[in-house]
Each structure stands twice: as C-alpha cells, then as structure tokens.
Short mmCIF file of C-alpha atoms and ligand atoms in Angstrom, two decimals:
data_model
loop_
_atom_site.label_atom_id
_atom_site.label_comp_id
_atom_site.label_asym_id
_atom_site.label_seq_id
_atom_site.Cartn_x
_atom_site.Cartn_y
_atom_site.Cartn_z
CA UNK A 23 0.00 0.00 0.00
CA UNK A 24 1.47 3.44 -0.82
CA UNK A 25 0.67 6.48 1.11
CA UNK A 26 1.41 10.46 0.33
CA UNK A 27 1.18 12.24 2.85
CA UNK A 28 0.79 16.27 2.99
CA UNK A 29 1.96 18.47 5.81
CA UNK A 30 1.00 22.24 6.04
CA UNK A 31 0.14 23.17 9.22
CA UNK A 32 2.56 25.79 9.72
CA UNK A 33 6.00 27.34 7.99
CA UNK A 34 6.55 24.04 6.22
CA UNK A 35 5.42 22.14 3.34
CA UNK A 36 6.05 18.62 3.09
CA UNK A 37 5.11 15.99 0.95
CA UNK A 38 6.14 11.98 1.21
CA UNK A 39 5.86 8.61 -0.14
CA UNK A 40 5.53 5.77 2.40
CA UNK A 41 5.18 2.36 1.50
CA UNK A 42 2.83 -0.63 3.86
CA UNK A 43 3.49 -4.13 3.32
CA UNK A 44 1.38 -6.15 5.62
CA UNK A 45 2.07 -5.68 9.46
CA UNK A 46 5.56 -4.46 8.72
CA UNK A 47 6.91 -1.01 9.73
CA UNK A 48 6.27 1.17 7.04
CA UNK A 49 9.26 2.78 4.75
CA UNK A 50 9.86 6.12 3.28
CA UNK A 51 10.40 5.77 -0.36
CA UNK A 52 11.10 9.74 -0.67
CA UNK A 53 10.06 13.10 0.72
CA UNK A 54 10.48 16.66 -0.13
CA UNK A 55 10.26 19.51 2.15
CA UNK A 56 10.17 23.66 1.67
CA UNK A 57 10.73 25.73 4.55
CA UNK A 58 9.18 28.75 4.77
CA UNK A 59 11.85 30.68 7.78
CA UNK A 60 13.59 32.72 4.96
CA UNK A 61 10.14 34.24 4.42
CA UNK A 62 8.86 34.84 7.63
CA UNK A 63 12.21 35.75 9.61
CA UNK A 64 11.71 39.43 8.35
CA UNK A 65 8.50 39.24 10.76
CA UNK A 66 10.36 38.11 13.56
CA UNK A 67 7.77 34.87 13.09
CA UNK A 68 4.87 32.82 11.03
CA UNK A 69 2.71 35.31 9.61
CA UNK A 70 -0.02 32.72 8.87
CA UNK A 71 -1.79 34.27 5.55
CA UNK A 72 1.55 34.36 3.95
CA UNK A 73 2.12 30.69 4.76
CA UNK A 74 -1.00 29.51 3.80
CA UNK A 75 -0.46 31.53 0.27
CA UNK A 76 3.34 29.71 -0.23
CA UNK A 77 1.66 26.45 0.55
CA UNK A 78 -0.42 26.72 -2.40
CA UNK A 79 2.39 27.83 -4.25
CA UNK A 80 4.62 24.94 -3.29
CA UNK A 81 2.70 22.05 -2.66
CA UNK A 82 1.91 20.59 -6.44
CA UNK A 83 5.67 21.04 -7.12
CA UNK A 84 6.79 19.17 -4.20
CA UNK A 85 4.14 16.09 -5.22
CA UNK A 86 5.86 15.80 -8.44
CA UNK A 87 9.15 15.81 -6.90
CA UNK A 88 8.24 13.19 -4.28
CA UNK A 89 6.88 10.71 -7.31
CA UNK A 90 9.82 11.19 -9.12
CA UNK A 91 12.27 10.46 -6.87
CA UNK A 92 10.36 7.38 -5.83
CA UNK A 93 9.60 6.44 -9.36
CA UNK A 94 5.90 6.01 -8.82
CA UNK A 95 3.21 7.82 -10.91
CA UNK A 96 0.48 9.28 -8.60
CA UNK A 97 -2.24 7.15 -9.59
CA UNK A 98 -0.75 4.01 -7.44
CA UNK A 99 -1.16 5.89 -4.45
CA UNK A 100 -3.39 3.73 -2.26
CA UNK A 101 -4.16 6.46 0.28
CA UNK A 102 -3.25 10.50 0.05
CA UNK A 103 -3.58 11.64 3.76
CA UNK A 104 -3.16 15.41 4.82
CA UNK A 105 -2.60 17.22 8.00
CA UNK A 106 -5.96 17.90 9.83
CA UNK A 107 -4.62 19.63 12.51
CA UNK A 108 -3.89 20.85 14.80
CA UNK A 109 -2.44 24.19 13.57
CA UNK A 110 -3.09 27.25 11.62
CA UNK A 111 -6.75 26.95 10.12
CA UNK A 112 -5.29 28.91 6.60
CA UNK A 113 -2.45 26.55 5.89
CA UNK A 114 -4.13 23.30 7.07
CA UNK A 115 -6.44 24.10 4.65
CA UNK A 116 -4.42 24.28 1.63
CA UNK A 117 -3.06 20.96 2.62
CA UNK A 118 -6.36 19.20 3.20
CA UNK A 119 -7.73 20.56 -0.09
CA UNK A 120 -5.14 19.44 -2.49
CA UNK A 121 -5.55 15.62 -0.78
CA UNK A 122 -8.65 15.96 -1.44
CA UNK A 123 -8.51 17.06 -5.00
CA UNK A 124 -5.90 14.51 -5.87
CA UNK A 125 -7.82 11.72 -3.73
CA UNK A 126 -10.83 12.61 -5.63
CA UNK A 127 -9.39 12.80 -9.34
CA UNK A 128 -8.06 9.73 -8.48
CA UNK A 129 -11.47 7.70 -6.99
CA UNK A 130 -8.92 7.37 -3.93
CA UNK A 131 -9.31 7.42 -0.64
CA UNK A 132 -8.41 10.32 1.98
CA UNK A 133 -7.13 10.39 5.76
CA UNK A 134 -6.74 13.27 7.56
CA UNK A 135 -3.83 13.10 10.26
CA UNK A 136 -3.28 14.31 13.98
CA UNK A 137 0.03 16.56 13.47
CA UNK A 138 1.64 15.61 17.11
CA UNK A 139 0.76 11.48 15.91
CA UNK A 140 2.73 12.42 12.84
CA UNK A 141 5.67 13.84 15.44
CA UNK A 142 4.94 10.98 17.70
CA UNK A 143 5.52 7.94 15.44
CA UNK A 144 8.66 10.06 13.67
CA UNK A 145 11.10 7.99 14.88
CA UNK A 146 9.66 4.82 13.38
CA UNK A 147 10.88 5.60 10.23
CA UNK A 148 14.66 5.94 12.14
CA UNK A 149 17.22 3.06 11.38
CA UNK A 150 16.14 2.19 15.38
CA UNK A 151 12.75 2.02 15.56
CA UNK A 152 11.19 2.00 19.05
CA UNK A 153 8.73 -0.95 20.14
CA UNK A 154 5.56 -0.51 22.01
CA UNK A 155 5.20 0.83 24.64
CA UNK A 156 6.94 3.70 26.13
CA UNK A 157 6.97 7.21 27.49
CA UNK A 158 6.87 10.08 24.27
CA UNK A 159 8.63 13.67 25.09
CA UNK A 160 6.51 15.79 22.25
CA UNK A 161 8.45 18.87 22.33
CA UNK A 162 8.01 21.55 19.28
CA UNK A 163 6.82 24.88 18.96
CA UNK A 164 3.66 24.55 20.01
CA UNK A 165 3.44 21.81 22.66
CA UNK A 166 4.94 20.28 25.18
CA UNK A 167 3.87 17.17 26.29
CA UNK A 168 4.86 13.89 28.10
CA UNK A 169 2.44 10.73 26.89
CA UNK A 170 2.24 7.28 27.81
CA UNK A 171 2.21 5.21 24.73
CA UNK A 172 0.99 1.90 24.76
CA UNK A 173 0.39 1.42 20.60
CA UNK A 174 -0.78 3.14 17.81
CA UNK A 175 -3.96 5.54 18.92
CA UNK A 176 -3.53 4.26 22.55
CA UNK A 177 -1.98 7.71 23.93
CA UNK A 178 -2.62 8.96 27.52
CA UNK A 179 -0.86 12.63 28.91
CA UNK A 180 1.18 12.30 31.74
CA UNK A 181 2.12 15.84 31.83
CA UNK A 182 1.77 19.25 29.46
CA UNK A 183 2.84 22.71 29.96
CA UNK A 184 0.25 25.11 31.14
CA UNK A 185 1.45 27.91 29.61
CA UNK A 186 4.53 28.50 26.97
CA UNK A 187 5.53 25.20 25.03
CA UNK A 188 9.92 24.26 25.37
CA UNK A 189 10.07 25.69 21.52
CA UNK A 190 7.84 28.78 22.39
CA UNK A 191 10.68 29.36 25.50
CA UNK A 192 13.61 28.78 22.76
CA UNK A 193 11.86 30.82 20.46
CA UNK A 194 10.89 34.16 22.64
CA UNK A 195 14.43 34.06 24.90
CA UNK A 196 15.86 34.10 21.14
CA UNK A 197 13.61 36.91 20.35
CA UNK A 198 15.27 38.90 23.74
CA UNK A 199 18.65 37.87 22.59
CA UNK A 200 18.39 39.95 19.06
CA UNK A 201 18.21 36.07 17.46
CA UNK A 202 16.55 35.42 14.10
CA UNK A 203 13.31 33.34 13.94
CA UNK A 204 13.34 30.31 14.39
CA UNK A 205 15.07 31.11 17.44
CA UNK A 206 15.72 27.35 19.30
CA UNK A 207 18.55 26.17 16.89
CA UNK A 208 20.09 29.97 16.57
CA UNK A 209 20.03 30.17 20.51
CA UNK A 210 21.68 26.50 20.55
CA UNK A 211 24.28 27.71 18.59
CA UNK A 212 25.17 30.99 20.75
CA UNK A 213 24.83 28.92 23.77
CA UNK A 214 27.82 26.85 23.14
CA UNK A 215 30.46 30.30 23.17
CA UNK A 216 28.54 30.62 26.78
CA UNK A 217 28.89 29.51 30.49
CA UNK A 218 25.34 28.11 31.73
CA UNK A 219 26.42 29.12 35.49
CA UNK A 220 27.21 33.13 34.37
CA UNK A 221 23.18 33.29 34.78
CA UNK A 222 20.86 32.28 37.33
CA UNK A 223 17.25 31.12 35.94
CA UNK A 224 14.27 29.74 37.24
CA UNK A 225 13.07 25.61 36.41
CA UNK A 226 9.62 26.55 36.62
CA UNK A 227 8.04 23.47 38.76
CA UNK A 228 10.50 21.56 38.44
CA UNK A 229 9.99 19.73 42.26
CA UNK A 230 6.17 20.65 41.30
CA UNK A 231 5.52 16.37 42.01
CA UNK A 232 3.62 16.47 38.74
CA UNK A 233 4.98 16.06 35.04
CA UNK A 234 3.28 19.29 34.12
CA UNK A 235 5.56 21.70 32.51
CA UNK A 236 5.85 25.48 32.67
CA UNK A 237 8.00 28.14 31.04
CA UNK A 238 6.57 31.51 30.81
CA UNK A 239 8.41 32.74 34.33
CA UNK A 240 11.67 31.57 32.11
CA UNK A 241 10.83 33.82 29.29
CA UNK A 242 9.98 36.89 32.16
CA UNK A 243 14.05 35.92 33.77
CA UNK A 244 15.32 36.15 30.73
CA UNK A 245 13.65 39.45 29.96
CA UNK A 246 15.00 40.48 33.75
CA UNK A 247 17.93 40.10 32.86
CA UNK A 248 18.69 41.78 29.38
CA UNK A 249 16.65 44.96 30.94
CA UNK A 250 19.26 44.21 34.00
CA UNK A 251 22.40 44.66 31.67
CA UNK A 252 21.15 47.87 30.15
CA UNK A 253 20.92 48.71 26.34
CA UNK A 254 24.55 47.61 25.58
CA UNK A 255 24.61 43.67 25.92
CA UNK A 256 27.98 42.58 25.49
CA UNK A 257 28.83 39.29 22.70
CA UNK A 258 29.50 37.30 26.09
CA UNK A 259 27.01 38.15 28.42
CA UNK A 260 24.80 36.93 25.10
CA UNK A 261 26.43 33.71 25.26
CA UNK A 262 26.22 33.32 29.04
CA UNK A 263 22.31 34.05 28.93
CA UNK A 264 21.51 31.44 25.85
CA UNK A 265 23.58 28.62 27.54
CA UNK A 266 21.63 29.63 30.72
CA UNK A 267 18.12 29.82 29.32
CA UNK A 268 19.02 26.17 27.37
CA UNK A 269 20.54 24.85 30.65
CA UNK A 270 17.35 25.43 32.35
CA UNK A 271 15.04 24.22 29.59
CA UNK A 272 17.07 21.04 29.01
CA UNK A 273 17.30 20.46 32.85
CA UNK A 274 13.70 20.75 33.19
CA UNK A 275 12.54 18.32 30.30
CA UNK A 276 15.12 15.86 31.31
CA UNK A 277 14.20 14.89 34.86
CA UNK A 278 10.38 15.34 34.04
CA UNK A 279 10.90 12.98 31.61
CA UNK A 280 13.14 10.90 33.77
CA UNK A 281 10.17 11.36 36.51
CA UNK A 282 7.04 9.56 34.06
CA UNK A 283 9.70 6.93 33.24
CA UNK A 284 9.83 6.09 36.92
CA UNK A 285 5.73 6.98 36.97
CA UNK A 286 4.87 4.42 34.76
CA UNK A 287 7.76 1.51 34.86
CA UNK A 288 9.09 1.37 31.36
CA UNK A 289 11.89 1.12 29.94
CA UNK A 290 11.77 3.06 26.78
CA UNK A 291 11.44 6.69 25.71
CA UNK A 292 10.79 8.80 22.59
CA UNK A 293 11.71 12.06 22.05
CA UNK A 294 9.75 14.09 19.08
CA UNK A 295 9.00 17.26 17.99
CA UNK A 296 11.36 20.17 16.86
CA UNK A 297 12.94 20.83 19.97
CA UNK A 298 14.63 17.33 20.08
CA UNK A 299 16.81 18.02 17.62
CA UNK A 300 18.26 20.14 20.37
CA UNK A 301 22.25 18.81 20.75
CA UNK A 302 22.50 19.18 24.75
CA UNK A 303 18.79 17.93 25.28
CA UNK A 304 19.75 14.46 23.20
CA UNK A 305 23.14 14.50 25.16
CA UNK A 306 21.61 15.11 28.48
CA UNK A 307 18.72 12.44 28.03
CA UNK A 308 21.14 9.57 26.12
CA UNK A 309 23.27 9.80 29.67
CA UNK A 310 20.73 10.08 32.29
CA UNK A 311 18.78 6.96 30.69
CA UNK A 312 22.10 5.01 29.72
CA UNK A 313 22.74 5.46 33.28
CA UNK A 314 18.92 3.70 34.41
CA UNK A 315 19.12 1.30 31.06
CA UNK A 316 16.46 3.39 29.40
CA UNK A 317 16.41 3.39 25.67
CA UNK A 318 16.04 6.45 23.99
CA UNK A 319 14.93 6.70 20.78
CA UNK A 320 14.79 9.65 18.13
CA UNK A 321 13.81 10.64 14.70
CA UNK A 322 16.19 11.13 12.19
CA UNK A 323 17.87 14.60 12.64
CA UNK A 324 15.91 15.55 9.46
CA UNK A 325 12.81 14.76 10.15
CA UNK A 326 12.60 16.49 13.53
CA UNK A 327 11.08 18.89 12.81
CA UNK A 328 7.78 19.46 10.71
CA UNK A 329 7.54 17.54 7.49
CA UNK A 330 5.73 15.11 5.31
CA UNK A 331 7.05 11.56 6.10
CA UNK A 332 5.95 11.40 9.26
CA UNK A 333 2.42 12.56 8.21
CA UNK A 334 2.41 9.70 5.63
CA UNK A 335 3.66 7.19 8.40
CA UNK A 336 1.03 8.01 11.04
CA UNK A 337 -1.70 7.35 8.04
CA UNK A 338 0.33 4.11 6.95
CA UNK A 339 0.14 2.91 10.91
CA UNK A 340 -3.27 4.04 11.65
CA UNK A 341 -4.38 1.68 8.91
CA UNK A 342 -2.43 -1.22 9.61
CA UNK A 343 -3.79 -1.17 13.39
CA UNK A 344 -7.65 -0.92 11.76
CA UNK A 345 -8.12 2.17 13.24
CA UNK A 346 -8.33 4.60 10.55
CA UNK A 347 -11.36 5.32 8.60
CA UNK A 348 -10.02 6.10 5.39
CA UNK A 349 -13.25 7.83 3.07
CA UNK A 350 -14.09 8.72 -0.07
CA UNK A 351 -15.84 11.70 1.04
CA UNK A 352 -13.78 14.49 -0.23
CA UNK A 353 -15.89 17.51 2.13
CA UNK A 354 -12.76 18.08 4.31
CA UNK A 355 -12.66 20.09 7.25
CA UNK A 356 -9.48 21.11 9.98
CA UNK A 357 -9.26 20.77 13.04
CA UNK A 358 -6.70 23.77 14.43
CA UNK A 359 -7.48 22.82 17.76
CA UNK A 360 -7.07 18.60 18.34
CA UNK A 361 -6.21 17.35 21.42
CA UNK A 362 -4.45 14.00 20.70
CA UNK A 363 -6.15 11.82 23.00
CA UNK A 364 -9.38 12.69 20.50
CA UNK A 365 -7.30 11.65 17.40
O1 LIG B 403 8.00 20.45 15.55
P1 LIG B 403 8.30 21.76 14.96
O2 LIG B 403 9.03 21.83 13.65
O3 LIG B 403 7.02 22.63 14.72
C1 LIG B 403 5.89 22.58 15.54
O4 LIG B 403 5.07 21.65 15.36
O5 LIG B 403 5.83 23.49 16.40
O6 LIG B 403 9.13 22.57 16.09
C2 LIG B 403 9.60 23.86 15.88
C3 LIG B 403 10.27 24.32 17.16
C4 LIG B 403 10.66 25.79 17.15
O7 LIG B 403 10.24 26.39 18.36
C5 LIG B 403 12.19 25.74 17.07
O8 LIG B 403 12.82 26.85 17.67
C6 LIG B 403 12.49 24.46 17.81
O9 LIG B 403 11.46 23.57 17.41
N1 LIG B 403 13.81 23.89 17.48
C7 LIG B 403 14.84 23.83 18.34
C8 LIG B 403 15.93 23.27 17.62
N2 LIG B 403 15.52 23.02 16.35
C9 LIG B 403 14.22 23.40 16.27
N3 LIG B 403 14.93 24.19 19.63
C10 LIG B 403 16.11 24.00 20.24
N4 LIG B 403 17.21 23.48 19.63
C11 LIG B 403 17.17 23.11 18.33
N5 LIG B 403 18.27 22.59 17.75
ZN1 LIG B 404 5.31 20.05 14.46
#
C-alpha cells in the first residue's frame, strides 16, 4: 500500500511517499520539504496568511518531486492523507484541499492526520525504531507534552505545559537575545560560546511532584535580565544568557521525563518534535537513561522537525492497526485545535 502524505500546518510544506506491506513497519520511499523561515524571519515569526499563500504555491511542485524520486506515478497511491490539525486553520487548509482534490481525481481514498501522531511515530521511520510501549517527550513549537504510549492511537498525557511550550521558550528568549526566527537552533548555537552558570534562571516546577511543565516565568528571567544589563549587551554576556536559558530548559525536560519513566515503569522513551533536535537535550537524556538502562529513541535529525514523512507514516500505521477510517468523502474540514487523546 502506498501512502502520500501532505503536511501544512505551519511554515513548512512537506510531501512523502511511504510504502505498507502487511504488518511491517512502514518505509519512506522519498520526501520533499520547503521551509518557509527565509520568508517569515523578516516578521520576527509565522505570519499565517503568507504561509497559507506559499503552501499553495509549493505544494503541487513538491508532489511531483516526491513521485519522481520514488519512481511512482500518482495514480498508485493507495491512500493521500493530509494534516488535519492541529495548527493554523489557513495553511491546514491548503493541505487538506489538495488531498482531497488529488484523492478525488483519483477515486482514492483520503485520511486526515493528527500533526503531534505524525511527530509521535517520527522515529519509526529511524534506522532504530522504538517498540511498544513507552513514554513520548513531544516537544516543538507549540506543545509540550509527556504521553504514555501503549500502541498506535492508545496515547494517555502524563504531563503538558500550562502555559509557553519548550520551543515557544527557545523561540521568545531568542527573540530577547536579538536572534533570528526560528530562534531554538540559533540560541543553541550561541549557547555553546557561553557559560550556563554566568546566569541564574528559574526551572519553573521543576519539584512541582507532577509532570506538568511550565516556562513563561523563564521567558519573564530572561527578559530580567537583558533589561538588568542595560541597552549595551555585550557578545558574552549573550552567550552566558543562551547557555543559561538552554541549561534550564534542558534540565527541566530531562528529569520530568526521567520522573514519568519512573511513573509508569518502562523502559523506553521517545523524544519528538522540533525541539529534540536540540544537541545538549539528546546528550543530556542519552546519559541520564544510559545510566537507568532506558532506551532512547529519536527521529532522524531531518525529520525532527515538521515535514511530510511522518504525516504519511502516522496514516500508513493508523491503517495497519484498523483504526483509521479512510473515506471517499472528499468535504474536508481542519481541526486547528485537536487534542491528541481525540485523534
Ligand atoms: O515540531 P516543529 O518543527 O514545529 C511545531 O510543530 O511546532 O518545532 C519547531 C520548534 C521551534 O520552536 C524551534 O525553535 C524548535 O522547534 N527547534 C529547536 C531546535 N531546532 C528546532 N529548539 C532547540 N534546539 C534546536 N536545535
Ligand atoms: Zn510540528
């Protein structure tokens, strides 16, 4: 069975091939991705019409890509599935239409996708796949989220942040720093020219006794600070307050996630979403769990963050479990607001 799958809930379009043979785990046969930072860094962040308007734009060309790298013509996809959310209504929607169109000039079926699912079952298409079941770190931009994971669809939160997500945190102490958009990997990259002790920040409830996350009162320190050294920041007081704002971030996720491990018993943890492509966080996490004989598991560096495959893969997996109700109605809708226990 051969599945494309569309992703355009935010600042990048993605399109993949993945193919299903029986109860195996699926594999990627090719993907193609367009980021959309170059356009929106000049806002400082997403400005959603304008990504929903270079979605359009780069969607059809990415398809064609996709098939011809794989050597397939579109008419033996089995399935096309599409983001359904959650994200920004505008550029889930250009997404969801063109499965549809291509679904329905094809008599195919259509599947809309849970994003965080897609992020979630990422690191199945990694040379070490992860087995069933295990604790999920969902870390991007927009959530932050520790799940228990006992198969495909069978997701329960532990813990979630109840205010900024770990990318947000990255993304708005970048912001304070004079950093570009997206601000996590530029503030990554600073922090290693810094000492993490030069600054003191807050782990926002950290000893809390619950696996809830917060990170707003990090953003506010951070802000303290900068108004603290006046106007005239120097390069290494910079430094010192990235590598401080990641030391806290990374310390935070770590023993949370080191806390559900112990919470539920196992053995095994995934890490997904944008943020874990973070350097210190996958350093950090491969000790402290080599150290307890936890296996960690990632996606490929690539496919991190936002992007096609893994919106294919969650499709290919939902229909192997029987789960997914795959239709030929082609009257799509989006859901930019989806918890993932509802998926
Ligand atoms: O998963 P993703 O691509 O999009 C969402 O679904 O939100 O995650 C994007 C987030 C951004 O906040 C970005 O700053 C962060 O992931 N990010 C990083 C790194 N690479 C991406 N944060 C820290 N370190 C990185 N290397
Ligand atoms: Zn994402």
């Amino acid at each position: 069975m051969l599945v494309l799958g569309v992703e355009s809930s935010c600042d990048e379009t993605g399109v993949a091939l993945v193919e299903a043979t029986g109860r195996e785990t699926p594999r990627l046969l090719a993907h193609a991705l367009h980021s959309q930072i170059d356009m929106h860094e000049a806002y400082g962040g997403v400005v959603p019409e304008l990504a929903s308007r270079d979605h359009i734009r780069r969607l059809v060309p990415l398809a064609r890509e996709v098939l011809a790298r794989a050597g397939r013509p579109l008419a033996d996809a089995d399935l096309i599935a599409y983001t359904r959310g959650p994200g920004l209504a505008g550029a889930l929607l250009v997404g969801a239409g063109l499965a549809c169109a291509l679904a329905a000039s094809l008599g195919k079926p259509v599947l809309g996708v849970h994003h965080l699912e897609g992020h979630l079952l990422s690191p199945f298409l990694s040379a070490d796949p992860p087995e069933f079941p295990f604790v999920a770190l969902l870390v991007s931009g927009g959530h932050t989220q520790l799940m228990r994971v006992d198969g495909v669809g069978r997701y329960e939160t532990l813990g979630e942040t109840i205010d900024d997500a770990a990318g947000e945190a990255f993304d708005k102490s970048a912001k304070l720093l004079g950093l570009g958009y997206p601000g996590g990997p530029q503030l990554a990259r600073l922090a290693e020219f810094g000492d993490p002790t030069a600054f003191v920040l807050p782990r926002p409830l950290l000893h809390s006794g619950t696996l809830d996350f917060s990170f707003a009162g990090l953003k506010t320190a951070v802000l303290t600070q900068v108004k603290r050294l006046g106007g005239n920041v120097c390069e290494q007081d910079r430094a010192n307050l990235a590598a401080a704002t990641q030391e806290a971030i990374v310390e935070v996720l770590v023993k949370k996630s080191l806390a559900a491990l112990r919470a539920t018993a196992l053995e095994r943890l995934v890490v997904a979403g944008g943020v874990g492509a973070n350097r210190l966080l996958r350093e950090r996490l491969d000790e402290a769990c080599r150290r307890r004989g936890v296996r960690v598991h990632y996606p490929e560096l690539a496919l991190c963050t936002d992007n096609g495959a893994m919106i294919a893969m969650a499709a290919a997996m939902r229909l192997q479990a029987g789960l997914a109700r795959a239709g030929h109605d082609y009257a799509f809708d989006v859901k930019p607001r989806w918890p993932l226990e509802q998926a």
